[in-house]
PDB file of C-alpha atoms and ligand atoms in Angstrom:
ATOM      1  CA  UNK I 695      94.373  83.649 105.051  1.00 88.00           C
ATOM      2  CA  UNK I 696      94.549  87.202 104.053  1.00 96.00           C
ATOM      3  CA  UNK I 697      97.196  88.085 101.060  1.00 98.00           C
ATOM      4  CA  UNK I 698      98.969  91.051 100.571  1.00 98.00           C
ATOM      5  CA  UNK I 699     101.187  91.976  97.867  1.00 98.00           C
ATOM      6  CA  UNK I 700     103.770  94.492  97.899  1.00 98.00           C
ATOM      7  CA  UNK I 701     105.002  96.207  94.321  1.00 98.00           C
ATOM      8  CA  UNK I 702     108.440  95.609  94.230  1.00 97.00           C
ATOM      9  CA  UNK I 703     109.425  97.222  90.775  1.00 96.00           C
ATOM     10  CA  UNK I 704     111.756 100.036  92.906  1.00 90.00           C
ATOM     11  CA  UNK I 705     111.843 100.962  96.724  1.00 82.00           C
ATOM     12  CA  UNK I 706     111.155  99.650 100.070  1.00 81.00           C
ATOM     13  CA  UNK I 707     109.210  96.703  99.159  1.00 92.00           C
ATOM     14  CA  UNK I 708     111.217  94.208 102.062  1.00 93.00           C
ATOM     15  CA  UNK I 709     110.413  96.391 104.592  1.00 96.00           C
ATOM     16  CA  UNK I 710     106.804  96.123 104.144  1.00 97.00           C
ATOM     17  CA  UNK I 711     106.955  92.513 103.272  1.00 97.00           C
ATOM     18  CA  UNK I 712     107.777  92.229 107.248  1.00 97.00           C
ATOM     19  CA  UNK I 713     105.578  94.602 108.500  1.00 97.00           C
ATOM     20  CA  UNK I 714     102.169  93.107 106.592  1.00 98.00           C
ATOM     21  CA  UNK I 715     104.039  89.358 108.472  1.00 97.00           C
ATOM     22  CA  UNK I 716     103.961  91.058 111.428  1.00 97.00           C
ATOM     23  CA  UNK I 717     100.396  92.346 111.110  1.00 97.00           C
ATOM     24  CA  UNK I 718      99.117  88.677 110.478  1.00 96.00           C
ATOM     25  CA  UNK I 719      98.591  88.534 106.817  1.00 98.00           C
ATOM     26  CA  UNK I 720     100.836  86.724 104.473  1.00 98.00           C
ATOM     27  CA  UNK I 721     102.893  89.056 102.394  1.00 98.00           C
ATOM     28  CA  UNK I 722     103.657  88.731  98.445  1.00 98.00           C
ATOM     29  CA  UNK I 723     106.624  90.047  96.451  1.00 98.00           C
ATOM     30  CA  UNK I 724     104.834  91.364  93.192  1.00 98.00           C
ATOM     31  CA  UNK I 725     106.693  91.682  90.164  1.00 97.00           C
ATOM     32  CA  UNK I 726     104.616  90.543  87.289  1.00 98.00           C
ATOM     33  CA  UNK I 727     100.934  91.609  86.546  1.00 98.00           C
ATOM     34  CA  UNK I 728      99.351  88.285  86.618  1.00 98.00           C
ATOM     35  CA  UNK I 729     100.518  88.194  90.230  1.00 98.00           C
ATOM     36  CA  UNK I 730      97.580  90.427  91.193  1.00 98.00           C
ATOM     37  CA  UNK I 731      95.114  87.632  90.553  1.00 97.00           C
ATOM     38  CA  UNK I 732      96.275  86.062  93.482  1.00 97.00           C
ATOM     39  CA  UNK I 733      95.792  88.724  96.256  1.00 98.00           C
ATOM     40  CA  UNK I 734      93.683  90.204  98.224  1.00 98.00           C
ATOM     41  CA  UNK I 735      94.717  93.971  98.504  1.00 98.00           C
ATOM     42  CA  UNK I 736      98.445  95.771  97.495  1.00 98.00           C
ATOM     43  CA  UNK I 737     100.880  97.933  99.030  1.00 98.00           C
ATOM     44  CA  UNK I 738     102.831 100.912  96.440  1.00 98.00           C
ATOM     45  CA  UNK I 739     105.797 101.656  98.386  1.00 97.00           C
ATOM     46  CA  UNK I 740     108.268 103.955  98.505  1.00 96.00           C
ATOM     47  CA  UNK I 741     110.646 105.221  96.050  1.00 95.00           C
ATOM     48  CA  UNK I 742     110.459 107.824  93.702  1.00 94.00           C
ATOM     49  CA  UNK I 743     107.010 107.925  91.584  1.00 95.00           C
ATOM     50  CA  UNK I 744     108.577 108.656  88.304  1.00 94.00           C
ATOM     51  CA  UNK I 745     110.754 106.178  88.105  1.00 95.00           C
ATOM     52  CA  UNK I 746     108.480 103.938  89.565  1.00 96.00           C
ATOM     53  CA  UNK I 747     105.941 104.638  86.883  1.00 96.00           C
ATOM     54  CA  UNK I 748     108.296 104.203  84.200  1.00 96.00           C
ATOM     55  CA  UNK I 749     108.447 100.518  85.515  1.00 97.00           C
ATOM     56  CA  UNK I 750     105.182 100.488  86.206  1.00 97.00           C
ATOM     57  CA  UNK I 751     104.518 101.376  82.140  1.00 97.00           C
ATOM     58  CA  UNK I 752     107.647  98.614  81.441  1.00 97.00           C
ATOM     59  CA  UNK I 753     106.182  95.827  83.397  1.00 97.00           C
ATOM     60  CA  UNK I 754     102.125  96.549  81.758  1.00 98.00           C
ATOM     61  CA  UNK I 755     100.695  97.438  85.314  1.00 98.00           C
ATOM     62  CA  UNK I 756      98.864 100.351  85.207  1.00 98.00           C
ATOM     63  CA  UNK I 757      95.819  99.219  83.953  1.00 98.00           C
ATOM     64  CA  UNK I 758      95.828  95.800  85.752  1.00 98.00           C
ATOM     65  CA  UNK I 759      96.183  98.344  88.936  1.00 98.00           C
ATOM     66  CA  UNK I 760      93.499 100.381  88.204  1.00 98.00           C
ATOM     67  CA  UNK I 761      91.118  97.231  87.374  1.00 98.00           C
ATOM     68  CA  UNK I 762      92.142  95.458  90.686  1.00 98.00           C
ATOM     69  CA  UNK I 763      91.395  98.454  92.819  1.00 98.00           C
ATOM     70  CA  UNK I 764      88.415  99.046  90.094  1.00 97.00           C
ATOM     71  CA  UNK I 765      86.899  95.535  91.589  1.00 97.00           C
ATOM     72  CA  UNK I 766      87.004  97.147  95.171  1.00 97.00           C
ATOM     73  CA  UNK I 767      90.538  95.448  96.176  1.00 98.00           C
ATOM     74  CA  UNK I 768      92.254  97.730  98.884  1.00 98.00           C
ATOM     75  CA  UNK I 769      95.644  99.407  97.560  1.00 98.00           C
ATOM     76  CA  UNK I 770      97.861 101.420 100.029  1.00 98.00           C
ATOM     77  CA  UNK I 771     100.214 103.954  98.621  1.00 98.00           C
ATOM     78  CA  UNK I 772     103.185 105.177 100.823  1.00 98.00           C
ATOM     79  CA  UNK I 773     104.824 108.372 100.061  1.00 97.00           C
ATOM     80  CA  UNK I 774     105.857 107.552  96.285  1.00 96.00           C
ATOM     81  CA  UNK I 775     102.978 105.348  96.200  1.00 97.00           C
ATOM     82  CA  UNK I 776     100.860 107.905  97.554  1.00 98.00           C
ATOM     83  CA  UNK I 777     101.705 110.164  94.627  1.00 98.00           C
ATOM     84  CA  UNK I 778     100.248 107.592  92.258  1.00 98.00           C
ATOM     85  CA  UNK I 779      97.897 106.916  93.385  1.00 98.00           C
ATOM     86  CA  UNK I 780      96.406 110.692  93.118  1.00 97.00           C
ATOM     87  CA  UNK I 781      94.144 112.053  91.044  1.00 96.00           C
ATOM     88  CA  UNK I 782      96.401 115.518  90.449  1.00 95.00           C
ATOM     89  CA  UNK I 783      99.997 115.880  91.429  1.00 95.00           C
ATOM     90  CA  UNK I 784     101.304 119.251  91.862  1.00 90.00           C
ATOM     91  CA  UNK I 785      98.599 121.522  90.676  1.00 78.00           C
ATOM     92  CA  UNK I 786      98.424 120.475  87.218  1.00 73.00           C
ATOM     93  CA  UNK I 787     100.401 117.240  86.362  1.00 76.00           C
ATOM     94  CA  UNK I 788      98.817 114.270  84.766  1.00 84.00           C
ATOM     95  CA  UNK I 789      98.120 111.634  87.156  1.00 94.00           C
ATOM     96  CA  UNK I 790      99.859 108.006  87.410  1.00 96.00           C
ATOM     97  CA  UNK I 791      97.281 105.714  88.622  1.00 97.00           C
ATOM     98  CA  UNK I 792      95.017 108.677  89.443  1.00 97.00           C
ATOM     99  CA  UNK I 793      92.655 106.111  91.703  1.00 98.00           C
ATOM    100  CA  UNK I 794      92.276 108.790  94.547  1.00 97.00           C
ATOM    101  CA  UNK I 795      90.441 112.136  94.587  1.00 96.00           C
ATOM    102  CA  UNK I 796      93.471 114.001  95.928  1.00 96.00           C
ATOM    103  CA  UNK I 797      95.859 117.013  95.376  1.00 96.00           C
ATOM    104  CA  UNK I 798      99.155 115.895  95.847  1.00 97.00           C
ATOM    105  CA  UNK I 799     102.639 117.709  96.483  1.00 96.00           C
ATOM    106  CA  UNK I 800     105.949 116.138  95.837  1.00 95.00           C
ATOM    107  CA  UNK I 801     109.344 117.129  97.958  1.00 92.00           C
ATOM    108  CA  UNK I 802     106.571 119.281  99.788  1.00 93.00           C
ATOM    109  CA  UNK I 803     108.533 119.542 102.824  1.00 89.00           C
ATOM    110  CA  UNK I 804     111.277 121.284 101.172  1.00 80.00           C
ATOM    111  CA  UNK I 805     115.291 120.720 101.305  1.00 69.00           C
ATOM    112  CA  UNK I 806     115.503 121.942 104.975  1.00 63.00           C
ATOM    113  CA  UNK I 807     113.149 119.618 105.936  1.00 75.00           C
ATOM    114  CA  UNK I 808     114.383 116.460 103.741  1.00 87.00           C
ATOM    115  CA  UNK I 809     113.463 113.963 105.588  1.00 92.00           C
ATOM    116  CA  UNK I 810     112.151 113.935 109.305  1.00 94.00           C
ATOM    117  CA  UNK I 811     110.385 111.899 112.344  1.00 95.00           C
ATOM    118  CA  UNK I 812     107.673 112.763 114.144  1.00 96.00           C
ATOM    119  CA  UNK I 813     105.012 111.680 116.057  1.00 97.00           C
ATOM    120  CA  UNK I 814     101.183 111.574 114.736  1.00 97.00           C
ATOM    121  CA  UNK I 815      97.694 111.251 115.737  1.00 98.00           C
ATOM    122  CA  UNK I 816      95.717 108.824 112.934  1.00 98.00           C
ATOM    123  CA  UNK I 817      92.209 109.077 113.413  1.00 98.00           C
ATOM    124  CA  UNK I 818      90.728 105.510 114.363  1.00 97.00           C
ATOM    125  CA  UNK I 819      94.113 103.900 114.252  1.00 97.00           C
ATOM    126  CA  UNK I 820      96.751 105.200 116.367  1.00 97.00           C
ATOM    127  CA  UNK I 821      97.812 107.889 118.716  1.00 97.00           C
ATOM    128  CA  UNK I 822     101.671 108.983 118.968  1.00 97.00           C
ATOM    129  CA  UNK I 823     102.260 107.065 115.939  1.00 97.00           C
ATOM    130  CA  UNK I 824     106.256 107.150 114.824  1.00 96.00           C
ATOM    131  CA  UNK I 825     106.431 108.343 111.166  1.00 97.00           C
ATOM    132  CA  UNK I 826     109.305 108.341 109.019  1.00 97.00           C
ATOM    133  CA  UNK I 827     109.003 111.461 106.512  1.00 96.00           C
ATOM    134  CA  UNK I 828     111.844 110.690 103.099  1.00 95.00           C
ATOM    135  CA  UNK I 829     111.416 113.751 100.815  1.00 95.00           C
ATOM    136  CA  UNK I 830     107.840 112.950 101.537  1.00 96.00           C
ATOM    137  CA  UNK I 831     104.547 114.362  99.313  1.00 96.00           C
ATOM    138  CA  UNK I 832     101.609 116.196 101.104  1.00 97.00           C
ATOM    139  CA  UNK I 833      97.666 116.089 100.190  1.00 97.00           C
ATOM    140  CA  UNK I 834      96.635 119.611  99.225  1.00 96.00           C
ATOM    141  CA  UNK I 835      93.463 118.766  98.785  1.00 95.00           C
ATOM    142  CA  UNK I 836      90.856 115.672  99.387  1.00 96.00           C
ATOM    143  CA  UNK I 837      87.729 115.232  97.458  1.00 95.00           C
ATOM    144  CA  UNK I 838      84.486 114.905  99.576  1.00 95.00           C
ATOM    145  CA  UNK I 839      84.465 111.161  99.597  1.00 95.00           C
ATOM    146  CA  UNK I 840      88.211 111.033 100.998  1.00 96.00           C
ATOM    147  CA  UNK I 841      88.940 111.423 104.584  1.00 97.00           C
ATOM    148  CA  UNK I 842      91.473 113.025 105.915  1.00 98.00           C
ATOM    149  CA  UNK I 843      93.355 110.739 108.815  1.00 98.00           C
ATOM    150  CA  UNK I 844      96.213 112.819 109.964  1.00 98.00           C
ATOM    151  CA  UNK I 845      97.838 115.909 109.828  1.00 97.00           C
ATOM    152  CA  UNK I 846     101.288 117.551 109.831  1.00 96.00           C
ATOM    153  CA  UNK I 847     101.699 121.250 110.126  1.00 93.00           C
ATOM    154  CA  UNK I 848      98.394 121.616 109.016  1.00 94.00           C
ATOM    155  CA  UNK I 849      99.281 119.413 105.855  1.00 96.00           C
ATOM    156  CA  UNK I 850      97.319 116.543 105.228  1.00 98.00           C
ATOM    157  CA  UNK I 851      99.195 113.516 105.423  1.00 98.00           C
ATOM    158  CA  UNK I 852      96.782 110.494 105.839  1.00 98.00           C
ATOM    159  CA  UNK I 853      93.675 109.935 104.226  1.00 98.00           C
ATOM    160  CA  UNK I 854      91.225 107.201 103.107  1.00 98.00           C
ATOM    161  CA  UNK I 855      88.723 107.108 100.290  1.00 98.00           C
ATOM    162  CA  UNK I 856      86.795 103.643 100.837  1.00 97.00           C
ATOM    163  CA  UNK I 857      89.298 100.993 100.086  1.00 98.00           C
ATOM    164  CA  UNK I 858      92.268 103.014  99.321  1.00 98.00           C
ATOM    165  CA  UNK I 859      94.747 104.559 101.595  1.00 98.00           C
ATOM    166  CA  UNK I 860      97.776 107.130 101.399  1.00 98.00           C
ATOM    167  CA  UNK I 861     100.141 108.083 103.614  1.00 98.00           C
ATOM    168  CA  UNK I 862     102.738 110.425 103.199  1.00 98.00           C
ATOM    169  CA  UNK I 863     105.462 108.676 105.037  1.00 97.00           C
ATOM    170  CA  UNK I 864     107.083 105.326 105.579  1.00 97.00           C
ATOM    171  CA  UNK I 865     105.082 103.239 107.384  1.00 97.00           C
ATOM    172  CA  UNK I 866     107.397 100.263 107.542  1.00 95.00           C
ATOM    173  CA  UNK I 867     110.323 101.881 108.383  1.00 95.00           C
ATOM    174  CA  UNK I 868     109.434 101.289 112.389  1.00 95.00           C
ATOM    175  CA  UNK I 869     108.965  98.673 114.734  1.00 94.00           C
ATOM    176  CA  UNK I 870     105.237 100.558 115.148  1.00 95.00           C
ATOM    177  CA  UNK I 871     103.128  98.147 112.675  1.00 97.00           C
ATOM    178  CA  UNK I 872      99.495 100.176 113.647  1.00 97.00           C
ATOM    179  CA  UNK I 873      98.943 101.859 110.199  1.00 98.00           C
ATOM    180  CA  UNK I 874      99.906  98.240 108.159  1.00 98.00           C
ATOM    181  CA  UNK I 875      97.514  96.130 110.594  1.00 98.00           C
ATOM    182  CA  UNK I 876      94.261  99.083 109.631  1.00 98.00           C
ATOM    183  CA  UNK I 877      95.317  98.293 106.057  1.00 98.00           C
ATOM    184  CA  UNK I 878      95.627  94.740 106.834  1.00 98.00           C
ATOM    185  CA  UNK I 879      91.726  95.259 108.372  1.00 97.00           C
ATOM    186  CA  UNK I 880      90.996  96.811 105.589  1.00 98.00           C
ATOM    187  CA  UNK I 881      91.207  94.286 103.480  1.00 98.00           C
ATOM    188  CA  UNK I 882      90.069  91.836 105.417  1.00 97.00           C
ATOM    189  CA  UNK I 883      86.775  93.581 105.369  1.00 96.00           C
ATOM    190  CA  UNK I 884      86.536  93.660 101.958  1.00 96.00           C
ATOM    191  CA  UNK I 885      87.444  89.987 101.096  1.00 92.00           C
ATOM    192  CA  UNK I 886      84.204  89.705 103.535  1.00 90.00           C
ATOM    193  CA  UNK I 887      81.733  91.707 101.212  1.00 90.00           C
ATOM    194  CA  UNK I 888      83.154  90.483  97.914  1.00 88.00           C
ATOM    195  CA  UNK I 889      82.334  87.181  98.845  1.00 87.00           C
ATOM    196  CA  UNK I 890      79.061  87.784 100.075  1.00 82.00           C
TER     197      UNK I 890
HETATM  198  N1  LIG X 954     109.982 112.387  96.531  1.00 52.55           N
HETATM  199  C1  LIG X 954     109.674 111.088  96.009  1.00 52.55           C
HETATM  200  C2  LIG X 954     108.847 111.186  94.732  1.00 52.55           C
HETATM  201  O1  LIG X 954     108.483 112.236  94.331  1.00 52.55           O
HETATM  202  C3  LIG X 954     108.950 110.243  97.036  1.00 52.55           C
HETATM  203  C4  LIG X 954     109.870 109.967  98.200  1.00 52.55           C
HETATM  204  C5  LIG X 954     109.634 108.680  98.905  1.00 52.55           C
HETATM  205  O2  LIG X 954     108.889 107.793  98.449  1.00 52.55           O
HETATM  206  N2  LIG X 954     110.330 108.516  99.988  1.00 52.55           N
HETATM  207  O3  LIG X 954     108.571 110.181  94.134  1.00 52.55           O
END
């Protein structure tokens, strides 16, 4: 059986919990490092990425993060999560986890636009997809090994680099479980070459 953990130092970590159950993996609550010996690939959630990487600091994950993703374990970071897991946020802050060769934008969408729904087109996973936008980050700017998987507005707001995924919104905040289960594939694809 495929495991997923989701970090639950801040944010919407139930939420996912169901949606990874409903995608057919078994889903973790992680809250202390040595946890992430026991998984197969880990969800960042929501939240807000300063606070969470306060905790993050508090609880001795960061480098335990980067070493699991490091040994070519999937991590998926939604909206705050996305935002650590970038390689430069806003132009010229230091990075959190900085896993991902990405530009990211916080509160990008501005205060008129503070949170939103709309419907999206992600590239090899799902048409018409529901997303849930909460003061929600763009990608500026991929490196050549990331893809970009959906936009918004012309912003990018999906994207891939190997084993890691962002997305800009909240993926578990909808009965729509499409973008969990092609994480959930994800990793079941690379439990299959890291045992081989
Ligand atoms: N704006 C938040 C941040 O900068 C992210 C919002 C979210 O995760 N819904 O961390």
């Amino acid at each position: 059986m495929t495991t997923i953990g989701v970090l639950a130092l801040q944010g919407a970590f139930r939420e996912h919990i169901r949606s990874v159950e409903a995608s057919g993996a078994t889903a973790v609550i992680i809250k202390r490092k040595e946890q992430l010996e026991t998984i197969d690939g880990l969800i960042i959630p929501g939240g807000e990425s300063t606070t969470m990487r306060r905790l993050i600091d508090q609880y001795g994950f960061l480098e335990p993060i980067r070493a699991f993703a490091n040994a070519g374990k999937p991590v998926f970071g939604t909206c705050a999560g996305l935002i650590l897991l970038a390689g430069e946020i806003d132009g010229s802050h230091d990075a959190h986890l900085g896993l991902m060769d990405m530009s990211v934008r916080r509160n990008a969408f501005g205060r008129q636009r503070d949170s939103f729904e709309t419907d999206l087109d992600i590239k090899g996973v799902a048409d018409g997809y529901n997303a849930v936008f909460i003061r929600a980050p763009y990608i500026e700017r991929v490196g050549e090994n990331t893809e970009v998987l959906a936009t918004y507005d012309d912003h990018i707001v999906v994207a891939q680099e190997g084993h890691l995924l962002a997305c800009s919104f909240h993926p578990e905040l909808t009965k729509d479980h499409r973008l969990t289960a092609h994480f959930v594939s994800m990793v079941e694809n690379s439990k299959r070459t890291l045992a081989s």
